[in-house]
XYZ file of N, CA and C in Angstrom:
462
model
N 96.187 141.632 128.906
C 96.729 140.453 129.808
C 97.381 139.410 128.876
N 98.434 139.130 129.241
C 99.222 138.031 128.610
C 99.060 136.743 129.151
N 98.743 135.706 128.291
C 98.566 134.513 128.766
C 99.723 133.738 128.653
N 100.367 133.363 129.684
C 101.294 132.602 129.838
C 101.181 131.225 130.254
N 101.891 130.397 129.691
C 101.730 128.949 130.090
C 102.773 128.678 131.332
N 102.131 127.849 132.226
C 103.394 127.631 133.405
C 104.527 126.848 132.877
N 105.494 127.308 133.374
C 106.915 126.572 132.988
C 107.180 125.488 133.958
N 107.355 124.166 133.517
C 107.845 123.259 134.224
C 109.503 122.908 134.198
N 109.952 122.675 135.286
C 111.521 122.221 134.939
C 111.440 120.816 135.472
N 112.490 120.141 134.913
C 112.975 118.642 135.054
C 114.024 118.766 136.103
N 114.319 117.947 136.969
C 115.116 117.763 137.835
C 116.467 117.642 137.007
N 117.584 118.140 137.643
C 118.648 118.192 136.838
C 119.464 116.961 137.702
N 120.061 116.027 136.898
C 120.971 115.050 137.616
C 122.258 115.600 138.402
N 122.594 114.998 139.286
C 123.874 115.376 140.123
C 124.958 115.101 139.254
N 126.038 115.755 139.518
C 127.252 115.770 138.663
C 127.847 114.375 138.649
N 127.789 113.699 139.758
C 128.584 112.351 139.822
C 127.696 111.295 140.192
N 126.911 110.814 139.237
C 125.782 109.702 139.567
C 126.492 108.575 140.071
N 125.818 107.875 141.054
C 126.429 106.507 141.672
C 126.373 105.586 140.512
N 127.558 104.844 140.486
C 127.757 103.801 139.449
C 127.755 102.548 140.303
N 127.004 101.518 139.413
C 126.970 100.330 140.007
C 128.325 99.480 139.739
N 128.658 98.653 140.790
C 129.889 98.104 140.468
C 130.095 97.474 138.972
N 131.173 97.520 138.531
C 131.255 96.772 137.235
C 131.219 95.306 137.125
N 131.462 94.776 138.165
C 131.488 93.247 138.045
C 130.835 92.581 139.380
N 129.713 92.577 139.618
C 129.041 92.096 141.039
C 129.208 90.619 140.816
N 129.613 89.865 141.665
C 129.726 88.373 141.601
C 128.123 87.972 141.939
N 127.712 86.951 141.386
C 126.630 86.458 141.477
C 126.654 85.573 142.738
N 125.327 85.805 143.421
C 125.099 85.262 145.001
C 124.835 83.787 144.686
N 125.594 82.944 145.522
C 125.059 81.477 145.408
C 124.510 81.238 147.015
N 123.352 80.306 146.780
C 123.182 79.996 148.281
C 124.059 79.055 148.913
N 124.518 79.254 150.062
C 125.498 78.538 150.685
C 124.903 77.850 152.027
N 125.714 77.389 152.888
C 125.306 76.793 154.201
C 124.639 77.479 155.117
N 125.023 78.919 154.989
C 124.409 79.834 156.019
C 122.845 79.733 156.023
N 122.283 79.900 154.898
C 120.766 79.858 154.944
C 120.209 78.427 155.291
N 120.836 77.488 155.033
C 120.475 75.974 155.521
C 120.594 75.957 156.859
N 121.772 76.547 157.385
C 122.124 76.407 158.887
C 120.913 77.233 159.703
N 120.666 78.419 158.985
C 119.753 79.080 159.661
C 118.420 78.482 159.652
N 118.071 77.858 158.665
C 116.855 77.055 158.786
C 116.732 75.895 159.585
N 117.732 75.186 159.565
C 117.771 73.967 160.563
C 117.680 74.635 161.919
N 118.508 75.669 162.243
C 118.232 76.194 163.540
C 116.806 76.779 163.920
N 116.165 77.370 163.132
C 114.995 77.809 163.198
C 113.994 76.555 163.376
N 114.076 75.563 162.736
C 113.439 74.282 163.078
C 113.843 73.878 164.364
N 114.914 73.696 164.751
C 115.300 73.153 166.024
C 114.625 74.013 167.185
N 114.642 75.465 167.101
C 114.257 76.094 168.124
C 112.712 76.359 168.088
N 112.187 76.292 166.966
C 110.775 76.144 166.888
C 110.005 74.992 167.283
N 110.845 73.695 166.971
C 110.411 72.614 167.166
C 110.604 72.352 168.886
N 111.666 72.934 169.537
C 111.752 72.990 170.885
C 110.560 73.533 171.721
N 110.348 74.731 171.076
C 109.171 75.515 171.562
C 107.947 74.536 171.556
N 107.507 74.151 170.567
C 106.248 73.425 170.264
C 106.281 72.226 171.335
N 107.633 71.399 171.196
C 107.531 70.143 172.129
C 107.681 70.546 173.526
N 108.043 71.728 174.010
C 108.086 72.105 175.421
C 106.627 72.425 175.766
N 106.006 73.086 174.884
C 104.621 73.494 175.066
C 103.786 72.335 175.268
N 104.108 71.362 174.360
C 103.286 70.025 174.334
C 103.464 69.261 175.731
N 104.666 69.234 176.112
C 104.973 68.556 177.038
C 104.353 69.157 178.411
N 104.380 70.488 178.475
C 103.886 71.112 179.634
C 102.284 71.218 179.716
N 101.721 71.119 178.513
C 100.177 71.201 178.506
C 99.787 69.705 178.339
N 100.397 68.841 177.929
C 99.881 67.383 177.798
C 99.954 66.531 178.999
N 99.677 65.221 178.681
C 99.735 64.497 179.960
C 98.436 64.211 180.518
N 98.382 63.381 181.575
C 97.126 62.994 182.098
C 96.606 64.120 183.197
N 97.569 64.966 183.516
C 97.282 65.952 184.708
C 97.788 65.682 185.862
N 98.516 64.543 186.084
C 98.908 63.817 187.319
C 100.225 64.568 187.350
N 100.536 65.057 188.538
C 102.117 65.651 188.635
C 102.655 64.690 189.696
N 103.939 64.536 189.362
C 104.657 63.541 190.318
C 105.500 64.562 191.465
N 105.428 65.841 191.158
C 106.170 66.759 192.242
C 107.557 66.894 191.858
N 108.047 66.374 190.906
C 109.501 66.487 190.468
C 109.585 67.124 189.160
N 109.561 68.398 188.669
C 109.843 68.668 187.258
C 110.936 68.347 186.662
N 112.067 68.198 186.949
C 113.294 67.600 186.503
C 113.017 66.323 186.145
N 112.296 65.416 187.003
C 112.200 64.137 186.703
C 111.149 63.905 185.569
N 110.168 64.704 185.739
C 109.029 64.588 184.518
C 109.634 65.148 183.126
N 110.519 66.208 183.330
C 111.115 66.548 182.024
C 111.958 65.342 181.504
N 112.882 64.777 182.352
C 113.600 63.866 181.817
C 112.594 62.611 181.162
N 111.561 62.265 181.794
C 110.642 61.161 181.442
C 110.111 61.637 179.967
N 109.705 63.008 179.992
C 109.201 63.360 178.536
C 110.156 63.451 177.507
N 111.429 63.844 177.846
C 112.395 63.734 177.009
C 112.595 62.344 176.555
N 112.622 61.329 177.386
C 112.734 60.001 176.991
C 111.542 59.464 176.155
N 110.374 59.875 176.533
C 109.279 59.462 175.655
C 109.395 60.095 174.315
N 109.954 61.430 174.130
C 110.013 62.011 172.651
C 111.227 61.346 171.981
N 112.256 60.886 172.726
C 113.241 59.891 172.042
C 112.593 58.717 171.618
N 111.968 58.139 172.498
C 111.293 56.579 172.094
C 110.578 56.766 170.985
N 109.880 57.985 170.661
C 108.833 58.021 169.376
C 109.656 58.533 168.228
N 110.894 58.786 168.488
C 111.744 59.503 167.413
C 112.148 58.391 166.487
N 111.905 58.613 165.179
C 112.296 57.780 164.066
C 113.230 58.555 163.238
N 114.763 58.357 163.355
C 115.364 59.228 162.457
C 115.181 59.151 160.816
N 114.780 57.890 160.579
C 114.574 57.557 159.038
C 113.336 58.251 158.383
N 112.515 58.904 159.438
C 111.348 59.838 158.993
C 111.756 61.405 159.079
N 112.809 61.614 159.667
C 113.469 62.934 159.830
C 113.181 63.743 158.335
N 113.685 63.010 157.431
C 113.707 63.843 156.044
C 112.630 63.345 155.170
N 111.696 62.597 155.437
C 110.372 62.406 154.662
C 109.803 63.536 154.592
N 108.504 63.507 153.729
C 107.759 64.532 153.751
C 106.403 64.423 154.440
N 105.818 65.532 154.731
C 104.586 65.514 155.487
C 104.732 65.371 156.858
N 103.488 64.904 157.517
C 103.339 64.904 158.943
C 104.533 64.050 159.665
N 104.929 62.844 158.870
C 106.016 61.980 159.512
C 107.149 62.780 159.861
N 107.579 63.705 158.981
C 108.817 64.494 159.012
C 108.588 65.559 159.992
N 107.410 66.125 160.353
C 106.953 67.106 161.177
C 107.338 66.317 162.543
N 106.636 65.339 162.751
C 106.585 64.575 164.072
C 107.970 64.280 164.510
N 108.865 63.756 163.563
C 110.409 63.390 163.867
C 111.031 64.653 164.264
N 111.000 65.684 163.404
C 111.802 66.852 163.715
C 111.329 67.524 165.201
N 110.054 67.403 165.412
C 109.667 67.933 166.739
C 109.932 67.107 167.961
N 109.965 65.840 167.701
C 110.327 65.070 168.779
C 111.956 65.121 169.046
N 112.661 65.187 168.223
C 114.190 65.295 168.105
C 114.426 66.609 168.785
N 113.680 67.741 168.571
C 113.806 68.922 169.147
C 113.402 68.785 170.452
N 112.189 68.394 170.747
C 111.700 68.248 172.098
C 112.424 67.554 173.203
N 113.261 66.503 172.742
C 114.128 65.538 173.501
C 115.151 66.500 173.903
N 115.742 67.372 173.057
C 116.652 68.194 173.340
C 116.469 69.174 174.396
N 115.231 70.027 173.967
C 114.703 70.912 175.144
C 114.438 70.537 176.356
N 113.720 69.467 176.416
C 113.345 68.721 177.897
C 114.475 68.115 178.509
N 115.490 67.539 177.863
C 116.615 67.040 178.670
C 117.426 67.974 179.160
N 117.582 69.403 178.473
C 118.235 70.455 179.195
C 117.539 71.050 180.155
N 116.360 70.880 180.344
C 115.380 71.485 181.208
C 115.729 70.590 182.373
N 115.511 69.317 182.369
C 115.823 68.243 183.319
C 117.026 68.507 183.938
N 118.297 68.559 183.184
C 119.581 68.831 183.629
C 119.699 69.989 184.451
N 119.098 71.168 183.912
C 119.077 72.417 184.720
C 118.480 72.194 186.149
N 117.402 71.427 186.268
C 116.879 71.412 187.492
C 117.474 70.192 188.253
N 118.226 69.265 187.808
C 118.824 68.304 188.655
C 120.156 67.712 188.007
N 121.200 67.831 188.463
C 122.354 67.340 187.716
C 122.592 65.768 187.244
N 121.573 64.976 188.026
C 121.684 63.625 187.496
C 121.051 63.584 186.069
N 120.412 64.548 185.417
C 120.044 64.334 184.100
C 121.048 64.756 183.125
N 122.113 65.342 183.558
C 123.243 65.870 182.797
C 123.684 64.962 181.548
N 123.918 63.700 182.063
C 124.378 62.800 180.827
C 123.213 62.737 179.708
N 122.064 62.523 180.072
C 121.028 62.394 179.118
C 120.934 63.738 178.244
N 121.143 65.025 178.965
C 121.076 66.245 178.002
C 122.303 66.262 177.337
N 123.474 65.860 177.734
C 124.796 65.952 176.788
C 124.776 65.049 175.788
N 124.218 63.772 175.951
C 123.898 62.764 174.856
C 123.171 63.397 173.718
N 122.029 63.825 173.971
C 121.077 64.473 173.043
C 121.558 65.613 172.471
N 122.290 66.652 173.140
C 122.881 67.779 172.608
C 123.941 67.105 171.719
N 124.828 66.408 172.035
C 125.983 65.890 170.975
C 125.174 65.246 169.833
N 124.246 64.572 170.014
C 123.325 64.166 168.772
C 122.996 65.112 167.860
N 122.333 66.061 168.481
C 121.915 67.396 167.763
C 122.934 68.055 167.162
N 123.933 68.445 167.801
C 125.229 69.097 167.310
C 125.732 68.446 166.020
N 126.023 66.984 166.124
C 126.563 66.382 165.071
C 125.832 66.383 163.834
N 124.443 66.198 164.142
C 123.354 66.215 162.972
C 123.370 67.548 162.497
N 123.336 68.730 163.204
C 123.548 69.992 162.533
C 124.578 70.204 161.790
N 125.864 69.484 161.784
C 127.171 69.629 161.302
C 126.978 68.954 159.770
N 126.309 67.773 159.856
C 126.290 66.907 158.728
C 124.994 66.752 158.130
N 123.880 66.925 158.781
C 122.690 66.965 158.173
C 122.168 65.571 157.820
N 122.903 64.559 158.497
C 122.625 63.286 158.525
C 122.756 62.397 159.714
N 121.792 61.340 159.789
C 122.043 60.515 160.956
C 123.036 59.273 160.698
N 124.195 59.683 160.689
C 125.302 58.734 160.305
C 125.689 58.081 161.555
N 126.810 57.405 161.626
C 127.222 56.421 162.602
C 127.218 56.982 164.082
N 128.106 58.431 163.989
C 128.276 59.204 165.359
C 126.921 59.582 165.863
N 125.959 60.083 165.036
C 124.786 60.591 165.571
C 123.892 59.398 166.224
N 123.874 58.225 165.514
C 123.318 57.049 166.191
C 123.824 56.658 167.231
N 125.147 56.713 167.558
C 125.813 56.272 168.564
C 125.375 57.116 169.848
N 125.216 58.558 169.551
C 124.863 59.358 170.734
C 123.319 59.296 171.075
N 122.595 58.864 170.132
C 121.215 58.627 170.187
C 121.027 57.214 171.097
N 121.748 56.331 170.668
C 121.792 54.972 171.453
C 122.160 55.358 172.945
N 123.334 55.945 173.348
C 123.633 56.694 174.494
C 122.524 57.225 175.070
N 122.006 58.396 174.783
C 120.786 58.803 175.243
C 119.615 57.964 175.639
N 119.245 56.839 174.646
C 118.198 56.108 174.981
C 118.736 55.049 176.050
N 120.110 54.652 176.041
C 120.436 53.792 177.245
C 120.161 54.526 178.614
N 120.670 56.067 178.702
C 120.333 56.503 179.924
C 118.832 56.532 180.054
N 117.938 56.793 179.207
C 116.712 56.916 179.470
C 116.113 55.392 180.253
N 116.879 54.451 179.519
C 116.404 52.916 180.130
C 116.713 52.847 181.455
N 117.798 53.446 182.133
C 118.283 53.389 183.411
C 117.426 54.350 184.266
N 116.599 55.344 183.815
C 115.730 56.161 184.503
C 114.904 55.406 185.428
């Protein structure tokens, strides 16, 4: 009997291995990730605000969901302090969620009753302007004032 050792073979590389690009440009963070973050915060905050509005309160229903949504949007705006939007901690979370909730609730009110469309449009314009500039500049504050004036007339 001959004692042979098992033969092992090593894989043979293919004839044309894939080459990495000679000069790959370094990736820089751009506005897209920031915009996605802001969008995520707005959508998430809207969901939290809407859930809060739908589950909160004293349980008394007025029988008019659009009117209730408009009042809740106005309450969210009333408690919204734009100077705390970029602070750290709970103050910032409260500000972000109230701003987002005002948008979601005012849109819900306008969808149910066209009389609330001016409120929804003013809040949407404020949110759109803020999303473009990431600041509460003069134009954003003007739109917030418009929304708050509409609330005062409700």
